[in-house]
mmCIF file of C-alpha atoms in Angstrom:
data_model
loop_
_atom_site.group_PDB
_atom_site.id
_atom_site.type_symbol
_atom_site.label_atom_id
_atom_site.label_comp_id
_atom_site.label_asym_id
_atom_site.label_seq_id
_atom_site.Cartn_x
_atom_site.Cartn_y
_atom_site.Cartn_z
ATOM 1 C CA MET A 255 79.973 -114.593 0.601
ATOM 2 C CA ASN A 256 76.923 -114.176 -1.086
ATOM 3 C CA ASP A 257 76.672 -113.318 -4.982
ATOM 4 C CA ASN A 258 73.497 -111.611 -5.047
ATOM 5 C CA LEU A 259 74.519 -109.144 -2.423
ATOM 6 C CA ILE A 260 74.615 -105.378 -3.199
ATOM 7 C CA ILE A 261 76.445 -102.945 -0.315
ATOM 8 C CA ILE A 262 75.907 -99.554 -0.426
ATOM 9 C CA ARG A 263 78.043 -96.860 1.518
ATOM 10 C CA VAL A 264 76.055 -94.492 3.534
ATOM 11 C CA ASP A 265 77.024 -91.269 4.759
ATOM 12 C CA GLY A 266 75.841 -87.502 5.224
ATOM 13 C CA GLY A 267 72.734 -86.112 6.825
ATOM 14 C CA ILE A 268 69.106 -87.437 7.092
ATOM 15 C CA ALA A 269 68.286 -86.167 3.373
ATOM 16 C CA SER A 270 71.513 -87.684 2.104
ATOM 17 C CA GLN A 271 70.548 -91.078 4.187
ATOM 18 C CA ILE A 272 67.331 -91.279 2.689
ATOM 19 C CA SER A 273 68.624 -90.799 -0.942
ATOM 20 C CA PHE A 274 70.956 -93.908 -0.215
ATOM 21 C CA ILE A 275 68.371 -95.983 1.012
ATOM 22 C CA ALA A 276 66.083 -95.170 -2.264
ATOM 23 C CA LEU A 277 68.922 -96.506 -4.343
ATOM 24 C CA GLY A 278 68.832 -99.407 -2.051
ATOM 25 C CA LYS A 279 65.380 -100.161 -2.571
ATOM 26 C CA ALA A 280 65.558 -99.452 -6.225
ATOM 27 C CA PHE A 281 68.026 -102.556 -6.288
ATOM 28 C CA GLU A 282 65.512 -104.518 -4.501
ATOM 29 C CA THR A 283 62.933 -104.286 -7.005
ATOM 30 C CA LYS A 284 65.093 -105.656 -9.319
ATOM 31 C CA GLY A 285 65.356 -109.174 -6.912
ATOM 32 C CA TYR A 286 68.628 -108.292 -5.171
ATOM 33 C CA LYS A 287 69.723 -108.861 -1.520
ATOM 34 C CA VAL A 288 70.902 -105.178 -0.361
ATOM 35 C CA LYS A 289 72.752 -104.203 2.735
ATOM 36 C CA TYR A 290 74.286 -100.768 3.925
ATOM 37 C CA ASP A 291 77.689 -99.892 5.120
ATOM 38 C CA ILE A 292 77.350 -97.260 8.209
ATOM 39 C CA THR A 293 81.377 -97.589 9.256
ATOM 40 C CA TRP A 294 81.333 -93.577 8.159
ATOM 41 C CA PHE A 295 79.185 -92.723 11.086
ATOM 42 C CA GLU A 296 81.383 -94.351 13.411
ATOM 43 C CA THR A 297 84.453 -92.356 12.058
ATOM 44 C CA GLU A 298 84.054 -89.276 10.018
ATOM 45 C CA GLY A 299 80.654 -88.499 11.271
ATOM 46 C CA LYS A 300 82.053 -87.976 14.629
ATOM 47 C CA GLY A 301 82.618 -84.052 15.377
ATOM 48 C CA PHE A 302 81.440 -83.521 11.478
ATOM 49 C CA TYR A 303 79.371 -80.320 12.402
ATOM 50 C CA ASN A 304 82.145 -78.257 14.288
ATOM 51 C CA ILE A 305 83.143 -74.609 15.037
ATOM 52 C CA SER A 306 85.584 -74.424 11.917
ATOM 53 C CA LYS A 307 82.230 -75.124 9.701
ATOM 54 C CA GLY A 308 80.059 -72.322 11.427
ATOM 55 C CA TYR A 309 78.527 -74.442 14.205
ATOM 56 C CA ASP A 310 78.481 -73.264 17.937
ATOM 57 C CA LYS A 311 80.236 -76.351 19.174
ATOM 58 C CA ASP A 312 80.874 -79.650 18.020
ATOM 59 C CA TYR A 313 78.000 -82.178 17.087
ATOM 60 C CA ASP A 314 77.942 -85.547 15.313
ATOM 61 C CA ILE A 315 76.499 -86.864 12.326
ATOM 62 C CA CYS A 316 74.671 -90.205 13.358
ATOM 63 C CA PHE A 317 72.750 -93.040 11.056
ATOM 64 C CA ASP A 318 69.367 -91.674 11.811
ATOM 65 C CA ILE A 319 67.333 -93.804 9.294
ATOM 66 C CA PRO A 320 66.192 -96.091 12.214
ATOM 67 C CA LYS A 321 65.143 -93.346 14.448
ATOM 68 C CA ALA A 322 63.132 -91.691 11.693
ATOM 69 C CA PHE A 323 61.834 -94.794 10.090
ATOM 70 C CA PRO A 324 61.675 -97.551 12.858
ATOM 71 C CA GLU A 325 59.311 -100.072 10.797
ATOM 72 C CA LEU A 326 61.516 -99.580 7.700
ATOM 73 C CA SER A 327 62.970 -102.799 6.542
ATOM 74 C CA ILE A 328 66.753 -102.421 6.118
ATOM 75 C CA GLU A 329 69.748 -104.673 6.715
ATOM 76 C CA ILE A 330 73.409 -103.262 7.854
ATOM 77 C CA ALA A 331 76.520 -105.063 6.283
ATOM 78 C CA ASP A 332 78.943 -106.433 8.978
ATOM 79 C CA THR A 333 82.847 -105.717 9.252
ATOM 80 C CA ALA A 334 83.970 -108.633 7.034
ATOM 81 C CA GLU A 335 81.192 -108.184 4.199
ATOM 82 C CA VAL A 336 82.119 -104.519 4.210
ATOM 83 C CA LYS A 337 86.068 -105.094 3.915
ATOM 84 C CA HIS A 338 85.709 -108.085 1.270
ATOM 85 C CA TYR A 339 83.017 -106.210 -1.065
ATOM 86 C CA ALA A 340 84.598 -102.426 -0.768
ATOM 87 C CA SER A 341 88.325 -104.165 -1.875
ATOM 88 C CA ARG A 342 87.094 -106.524 -4.778
ATOM 89 C CA TYR A 343 83.621 -104.964 -5.963
ATOM 90 C CA PHE A 344 83.799 -100.869 -5.317
ATOM 91 C CA ALA A 345 81.995 -98.917 -8.310
ATOM 92 C CA ASP A 346 80.517 -95.368 -8.393
ATOM 93 C CA ASP A 347 78.822 -94.665 -11.692
ATOM 94 C CA ASP A 348 75.387 -92.493 -12.493
ATOM 95 C CA GLN A 349 74.240 -95.398 -14.456
ATOM 96 C CA ILE A 350 74.998 -97.837 -11.209
ATOM 97 C CA ILE A 351 71.200 -99.298 -11.323
ATOM 98 C CA LEU A 352 72.118 -101.132 -14.351
ATOM 99 C CA GLN A 353 75.151 -103.191 -12.812
ATOM 100 C CA SER A 354 74.270 -106.540 -10.879
ATOM 101 C CA PRO A 355 75.775 -107.764 -7.587
ATOM 102 C CA PRO A 356 78.434 -108.670 -6.324
ATOM 103 C CA LEU A 357 78.657 -104.710 -5.989
ATOM 104 C CA TYR A 358 80.041 -102.187 -3.456
ATOM 105 C CA ILE A 359 78.692 -98.768 -4.340
ATOM 106 C CA GLY A 360 81.150 -96.078 -2.428
ATOM 107 C CA GLY A 361 80.037 -92.942 -4.144
ATOM 108 C CA TYR A 362 77.163 -90.275 -4.502
ATOM 109 C CA SER A 363 76.406 -91.112 -8.293
ATOM 110 C CA GLY A 364 73.085 -92.692 -9.567
ATOM 111 C CA ARG A 365 70.825 -91.582 -6.779
ATOM 112 C CA HIS A 366 67.568 -90.863 -8.079
ATOM 113 C CA TYR A 367 65.198 -92.512 -6.697
ATOM 114 C CA ASP A 368 64.037 -90.793 -3.607
ATOM 115 C CA VAL A 369 61.172 -89.371 -5.094
ATOM 116 C CA TYR A 370 60.121 -92.570 -6.778
ATOM 117 C CA PHE A 371 59.779 -94.071 -3.305
ATOM 118 C CA GLY A 372 58.691 -90.793 -1.636
ATOM 119 C CA SER A 373 55.521 -92.771 -0.395
ATOM 120 C CA LEU A 374 57.083 -95.461 1.304
ATOM 121 C CA PHE A 375 59.280 -93.072 3.179
ATOM 122 C CA ALA A 376 56.249 -91.058 3.892
ATOM 123 C CA LYS A 377 54.375 -94.343 5.401
ATOM 124 C CA TYR A 378 57.117 -94.980 7.568
ATOM 125 C CA PHE A 379 58.545 -91.578 8.525
ATOM 126 C CA ALA A 380 57.133 -91.871 12.370
ATOM 127 C CA PRO A 381 60.024 -91.099 14.865
ATOM 128 C CA GLN A 382 59.103 -91.944 18.365
ATOM 129 C CA GLU A 383 59.157 -88.605 19.610
ATOM 130 C CA ILE A 384 55.944 -87.767 17.964
ATOM 131 C CA TYR A 385 54.179 -90.195 20.893
ATOM 132 C CA GLN A 386 56.025 -88.656 23.830
ATOM 133 C CA THR A 387 53.163 -86.092 24.549
ATOM 134 C CA ASN A 388 54.986 -84.115 27.647
ATOM 135 C CA THR A 389 58.080 -82.729 25.557
ATOM 136 C CA ALA A 390 58.704 -79.728 23.862
ATOM 137 C CA PHE A 391 58.924 -81.482 20.680
ATOM 138 C CA TYR A 392 55.552 -82.753 21.132
ATOM 139 C CA SER A 393 53.859 -79.187 21.874
ATOM 140 C CA LEU A 394 55.721 -77.489 18.917
ATOM 141 C CA LEU A 395 54.382 -80.148 16.669
ATOM 142 C CA GLN A 396 50.903 -79.808 17.992
ATOM 143 C CA GLU A 397 51.390 -76.101 17.347
ATOM 144 C CA ILE A 398 52.260 -76.354 13.619
ATOM 145 C CA LEU A 399 49.627 -78.948 13.141
ATOM 146 C CA ASN A 400 46.838 -76.608 14.363
ATOM 147 C CA ASN A 401 47.947 -73.204 12.388
ATOM 148 C CA GLN A 402 48.638 -71.966 9.291
ATOM 149 C CA ALA A 403 52.195 -72.798 9.389
ATOM 150 C CA CYS A 404 54.953 -71.735 7.179
ATOM 151 C CA GLY A 405 58.526 -73.557 7.971
ATOM 152 C CA ILE A 406 61.233 -71.756 6.704
ATOM 153 C CA HIS A 407 64.667 -73.553 6.651
ATOM 154 C CA ILE A 408 67.483 -71.688 6.859
ATOM 155 C CA ARG A 409 70.873 -73.506 6.366
ATOM 156 C CA ARG A 410 73.716 -72.291 7.357
ATOM 157 C CA GLY A 411 76.676 -73.688 9.098
ATOM 158 C CA ASP A 412 79.053 -75.537 6.314
ATOM 159 C CA LEU A 413 76.881 -73.497 3.445
ATOM 160 C CA SER A 414 77.277 -70.237 5.100
ATOM 161 C CA HIS A 415 80.360 -69.928 3.143
ATOM 162 C CA LYS A 416 80.845 -70.184 -0.564
ATOM 163 C CA HIS A 417 80.562 -74.068 -1.439
ATOM 164 C CA VAL A 418 82.002 -76.028 -4.161
ATOM 165 C CA VAL A 419 78.750 -77.756 -4.913
ATOM 166 C CA TYR A 420 75.757 -75.333 -3.611
ATOM 167 C CA GLY A 421 77.483 -71.754 -4.710
ATOM 168 C CA GLU A 422 76.866 -68.688 -2.580
ATOM 169 C CA PRO A 423 75.040 -68.895 0.452
ATOM 170 C CA THR A 424 70.986 -68.523 0.101
ATOM 171 C CA SER A 425 70.613 -64.780 0.305
ATOM 172 C CA LEU A 426 68.647 -62.245 2.410
ATOM 173 C CA THR A 427 66.747 -60.887 -0.810
ATOM 174 C CA TYR A 428 65.470 -64.568 -1.505
ATOM 175 C CA PHE A 429 64.189 -64.693 2.164
ATOM 176 C CA ARG A 430 62.632 -60.995 2.052
ATOM 177 C CA LYS A 431 60.987 -61.950 -1.217
ATOM 178 C CA VAL A 432 59.754 -65.369 -0.057
ATOM 179 C CA ILE A 433 58.156 -63.670 3.289
ATOM 180 C CA GLU A 434 56.227 -61.404 1.552
ATOM 181 C CA LEU A 435 54.933 -63.533 -1.228
ATOM 182 C CA VAL A 436 53.848 -66.208 1.539
ATOM 183 C CA ARG A 437 51.712 -63.339 3.386
ATOM 184 C CA GLN A 438 50.102 -62.563 -0.060
ATOM 185 C CA ILE A 439 49.293 -66.229 -0.691
ATOM 186 C CA GLU A 440 48.316 -66.700 3.286
ATOM 187 C CA PRO A 441 47.852 -63.981 5.314
ATOM 188 C CA GLN A 442 47.482 -65.741 8.668
ATOM 189 C CA SER A 443 50.587 -67.522 8.256
ATOM 190 C CA ILE A 444 53.001 -68.189 11.145
ATOM 191 C CA PHE A 445 56.631 -68.393 10.181
ATOM 192 C CA TYR A 446 58.701 -71.307 11.988
ATOM 193 C CA LEU A 447 62.302 -70.860 11.521
ATOM 194 C CA PHE A 448 64.339 -73.885 11.324
ATOM 195 C CA SER A 449 68.240 -73.110 11.517
ATOM 196 C CA ASP A 450 71.772 -74.352 12.519
ATOM 197 C CA ASP A 451 72.629 -70.971 13.330
ATOM 198 C CA ILE A 452 70.007 -69.418 15.554
ATOM 199 C CA ALA A 453 72.541 -66.313 16.065
ATOM 200 C CA TRP A 454 72.593 -65.177 12.395
ATOM 201 C CA THR A 455 68.856 -66.051 12.012
ATOM 202 C CA GLN A 456 68.076 -63.349 14.945
ATOM 203 C CA GLU A 457 70.129 -60.854 13.596
ATOM 204 C CA TYR A 458 69.313 -61.145 9.721
ATOM 205 C CA ILE A 459 66.111 -62.878 9.419
ATOM 206 C CA ILE A 460 63.909 -61.534 12.398
ATOM 207 C CA PRO A 461 63.953 -58.002 11.101
ATOM 208 C CA LEU A 462 62.548 -59.144 7.967
ATOM 209 C CA LEU A 463 59.471 -60.479 10.010
ATOM 210 C CA LYS A 464 58.630 -57.307 11.564
ATOM 211 C CA ASN A 465 54.993 -57.350 12.368
ATOM 212 C CA LYS A 466 54.531 -60.948 11.535
ATOM 213 C CA ASN A 467 53.959 -64.039 13.401
ATOM 214 C CA PHE A 468 57.042 -66.110 13.940
ATOM 215 C CA LYS A 469 58.787 -68.756 15.908
ATOM 216 C CA ILE A 470 62.478 -69.586 16.320
ATOM 217 C CA CYS A 471 61.967 -73.585 16.467
ATOM 218 C CA ASP A 472 65.622 -74.201 18.690
ATOM 219 C CA ILE A 473 64.572 -77.196 20.639
ATOM 220 C CA ASN A 474 66.328 -79.980 18.247
ATOM 221 C CA THR A 475 70.339 -79.590 17.545
ATOM 222 C CA PRO A 476 72.180 -79.907 14.296
ATOM 223 C CA GLN A 477 72.487 -83.515 15.633
ATOM 224 C CA GLN A 478 68.811 -84.373 15.600
ATOM 225 C CA GLY A 479 67.986 -83.066 12.228
ATOM 226 C CA TYR A 480 65.467 -85.926 11.420
ATOM 227 C CA LEU A 481 63.150 -84.206 14.174
ATOM 228 C CA ASP A 482 63.251 -80.816 12.619
ATOM 229 C CA LEU A 483 62.464 -82.693 9.055
ATOM 230 C CA TYR A 484 59.401 -83.970 10.639
ATOM 231 C CA LEU A 485 58.317 -80.413 11.832
ATOM 232 C CA LEU A 486 58.860 -79.006 8.335
ATOM 233 C CA SER A 487 57.215 -81.907 6.723
ATOM 234 C CA ARG A 488 53.893 -80.832 8.796
ATOM 235 C CA CYS A 489 53.777 -77.325 7.843
ATOM 236 C CA ARG A 490 51.512 -75.959 5.212
ATOM 237 C CA ILE A 491 54.239 -73.995 3.189
ATOM 238 C CA ILE A 492 57.628 -74.894 3.253
ATOM 239 C CA VAL A 493 60.409 -72.483 2.213
ATOM 240 C CA ALA A 494 63.984 -74.316 1.204
ATOM 241 C CA SER A 495 67.305 -72.865 1.387
ATOM 242 C CA HIS A 496 70.368 -74.628 0.169
ATOM 243 C CA GLY A 497 70.701 -78.332 0.854
ATOM 244 C CA ASN A 498 67.542 -80.566 0.477
ATOM 245 C CA MET A 499 65.924 -80.329 3.603
ATOM 246 C CA GLY A 500 62.932 -78.556 2.343
ATOM 247 C CA ALA A 501 62.486 -81.010 -0.801
ATOM 248 C CA TYR A 502 62.695 -83.773 1.331
ATOM 249 C CA ALA A 503 60.004 -82.257 3.780
ATOM 250 C CA LYS A 504 57.708 -81.945 1.048
ATOM 251 C CA ILE A 505 58.514 -85.322 -0.125
ATOM 252 C CA LEU A 506 57.617 -86.879 3.156
ATOM 253 C CA ALA A 507 54.405 -84.690 3.713
ATOM 254 C CA PRO A 508 51.357 -86.376 4.245
ATOM 255 C CA HIS A 509 49.484 -83.969 2.445
ATOM 256 C CA ASN A 510 50.616 -81.593 -0.664
ATOM 257 C CA PRO A 511 52.470 -78.495 0.840
ATOM 258 C CA LEU A 512 53.629 -75.972 -1.248
ATOM 259 C CA LEU A 513 57.397 -75.884 -1.816
ATOM 260 C CA ILE A 514 59.021 -72.606 -2.160
ATOM 261 C CA THR A 515 62.912 -72.988 -3.149
ATOM 262 C CA ALA A 516 66.015 -70.664 -4.434
ATOM 263 C CA ARG A 517 67.809 -73.225 -5.916
ATOM 264 C CA ASP A 518 66.955 -75.527 -8.954
ATOM 265 C CA GLN A 519 67.897 -78.992 -9.107
ATOM 266 C CA ASN A 520 66.620 -82.392 -10.844
ATOM 267 C CA ILE A 521 64.657 -83.340 -7.661
ATOM 268 C CA PHE A 522 62.538 -80.224 -8.073
ATOM 269 C CA SER A 523 61.457 -81.053 -11.455
ATOM 270 C CA GLN A 524 59.336 -83.964 -10.084
ATOM 271 C CA LEU A 525 57.440 -82.265 -7.378
ATOM 272 C CA GLU A 526 54.119 -80.858 -7.952
ATOM 273 C CA ASN A 527 52.835 -77.417 -5.955
ATOM 274 C CA THR A 528 56.746 -76.234 -6.243
ATOM 275 C CA MET A 529 57.833 -72.450 -6.824
ATOM 276 C CA LEU A 530 61.050 -71.442 -7.767
ATOM 277 C CA ILE A 531 62.135 -68.006 -6.644
ATOM 278 C CA ASN A 532 65.116 -65.670 -7.381
ATOM 279 C CA TRP A 533 67.166 -68.300 -9.432
ATOM 280 C CA GLY A 534 68.257 -68.941 -12.968
ATOM 281 C CA GLU A 535 67.059 -71.059 -15.748
ATOM 282 C CA SER A 536 65.579 -74.457 -14.696
ATOM 283 C CA THR A 537 67.017 -77.184 -16.084
ATOM 284 C CA GLN A 538 65.508 -80.416 -17.818
ATOM 285 C CA MET A 539 65.296 -83.628 -16.142
ATOM 286 C CA VAL A 540 64.315 -87.358 -17.036
ATOM 287 C CA CYS A 541 62.139 -88.917 -14.413
ATOM 288 C CA PRO A 542 63.756 -91.994 -13.260
ATOM 289 C CA SER A 543 60.471 -93.573 -12.142
ATOM 290 C CA ASN A 544 60.950 -96.734 -14.377
ATOM 291 C CA ILE A 545 63.734 -97.523 -12.516
ATOM 292 C CA THR A 546 65.795 -97.412 -16.090
ATOM 293 C CA PRO A 547 68.056 -94.307 -16.224
ATOM 294 C CA PRO A 548 68.390 -92.860 -19.814
ATOM 295 C CA PRO A 549 71.221 -94.115 -22.094
ATOM 296 C CA PRO A 550 74.563 -92.425 -21.832
ATOM 297 C CA ALA A 551 75.236 -89.739 -24.146
ATOM 298 C CA LYS A 552 77.995 -90.878 -27.100
ATOM 299 C CA LEU A 553 81.454 -89.498 -26.629
ATOM 300 C CA ASN A 554 84.215 -89.263 -29.279
ATOM 301 C CA ILE A 555 87.445 -91.514 -28.384
ATOM 302 C CA ARG A 556 89.365 -88.181 -26.540
ATOM 303 C CA ASN A 557 86.403 -87.603 -24.389
ATOM 304 C CA ARG A 558 85.614 -91.422 -23.493
ATOM 305 C CA MET A 559 89.474 -91.540 -22.608
ATOM 306 C CA ARG A 560 89.316 -88.487 -20.587
ATOM 307 C CA LEU A 561 86.309 -89.526 -18.516
ATOM 308 C CA GLY A 562 87.734 -92.906 -18.098
ATOM 309 C CA LEU A 563 90.637 -91.309 -16.464
ATOM 310 C CA TYR A 564 88.361 -89.030 -14.574
ATOM 311 C CA ARG A 565 86.234 -91.879 -12.972
ATOM 312 C CA TYR A 566 89.550 -93.903 -12.425
ATOM 313 C CA LEU A 567 91.189 -91.135 -10.174
ATOM 314 C CA ARG A 568 87.887 -90.316 -8.581
ATOM 315 C CA ASN A 569 87.001 -93.727 -7.333
ATOM 316 C CA LYS A 570 90.524 -94.216 -6.146
ATOM 317 C CA LEU A 571 90.036 -90.866 -4.180
ATOM 318 C CA VAL A 572 86.376 -91.855 -2.651
ATOM 319 C CA HIS A 573 87.953 -95.529 -1.945
ATOM 320 C CA LYS A 574 90.576 -93.805 0.446
ATOM 321 C CA GLY A 575 88.248 -91.515 1.948
ATOM 322 C CA ILE A 576 89.520 -88.604 0.414
ATOM 323 C CA LEU A 577 86.035 -87.846 -1.444
#
């Protein structure tokens, strides 16, 4: 086995996948070899979007990085490498960038480099569908490119109810405020609606668009999130809801669209031309553009013991696939 190797476990939708690859690129700048473990998509990813989570039928989450960024250089770890490194070098730490190989990164901490490598991802963001001219996707793309397009991402599905991380669903009050705000900013805007719950969108969002030009973008399923991400990234104004789709659309945009969001999180403090609507106080964030995160806060002995126990138990659960 290669002692200079770092393996990063990847899971989740296209935005989450990008954040894992960005962490890998950060390690590559330090001279380390990086491969990716994508076995999650072959097991837990099957039928991940399903009726119990608010979808109309079962959809798979696929590893879409090669589809979205076909020329981006990445390498997939083989089964033997994954088994060896996961059993011996497992780690999940917000200061993970300070660690050295051999290493298997199996958690979600330390993924701070999506904005830092944003221009790299934007350069390679070219799914093959953008070249297939006789398709509904291509027609919609051309329409968006030739209009004052405002893309509204309406995340429902697993976030249509209170979520342990994201909290309450994005409110109708937010969407109402944003629609009126956009009309003031750009009166000629055409609203393009992207959602994993078209029925809910028709019932609750369409009434807010009375006497306004809009279009429901339903040509892609939740299984084709990278295509909706591309269309959103080509809009002149991007309206985000819960999740990171809106923020990543802005990162991947070839221009500098206005991003309007309902949720304050660290990634937004690094993006110019961003507006926060209907939310609480903003958080302070240290930009990790120098690849070295800030030193950890000093803790007393009792809190260090608590933190150590928490990390130990959490790593055990993550390693077993429970978290």
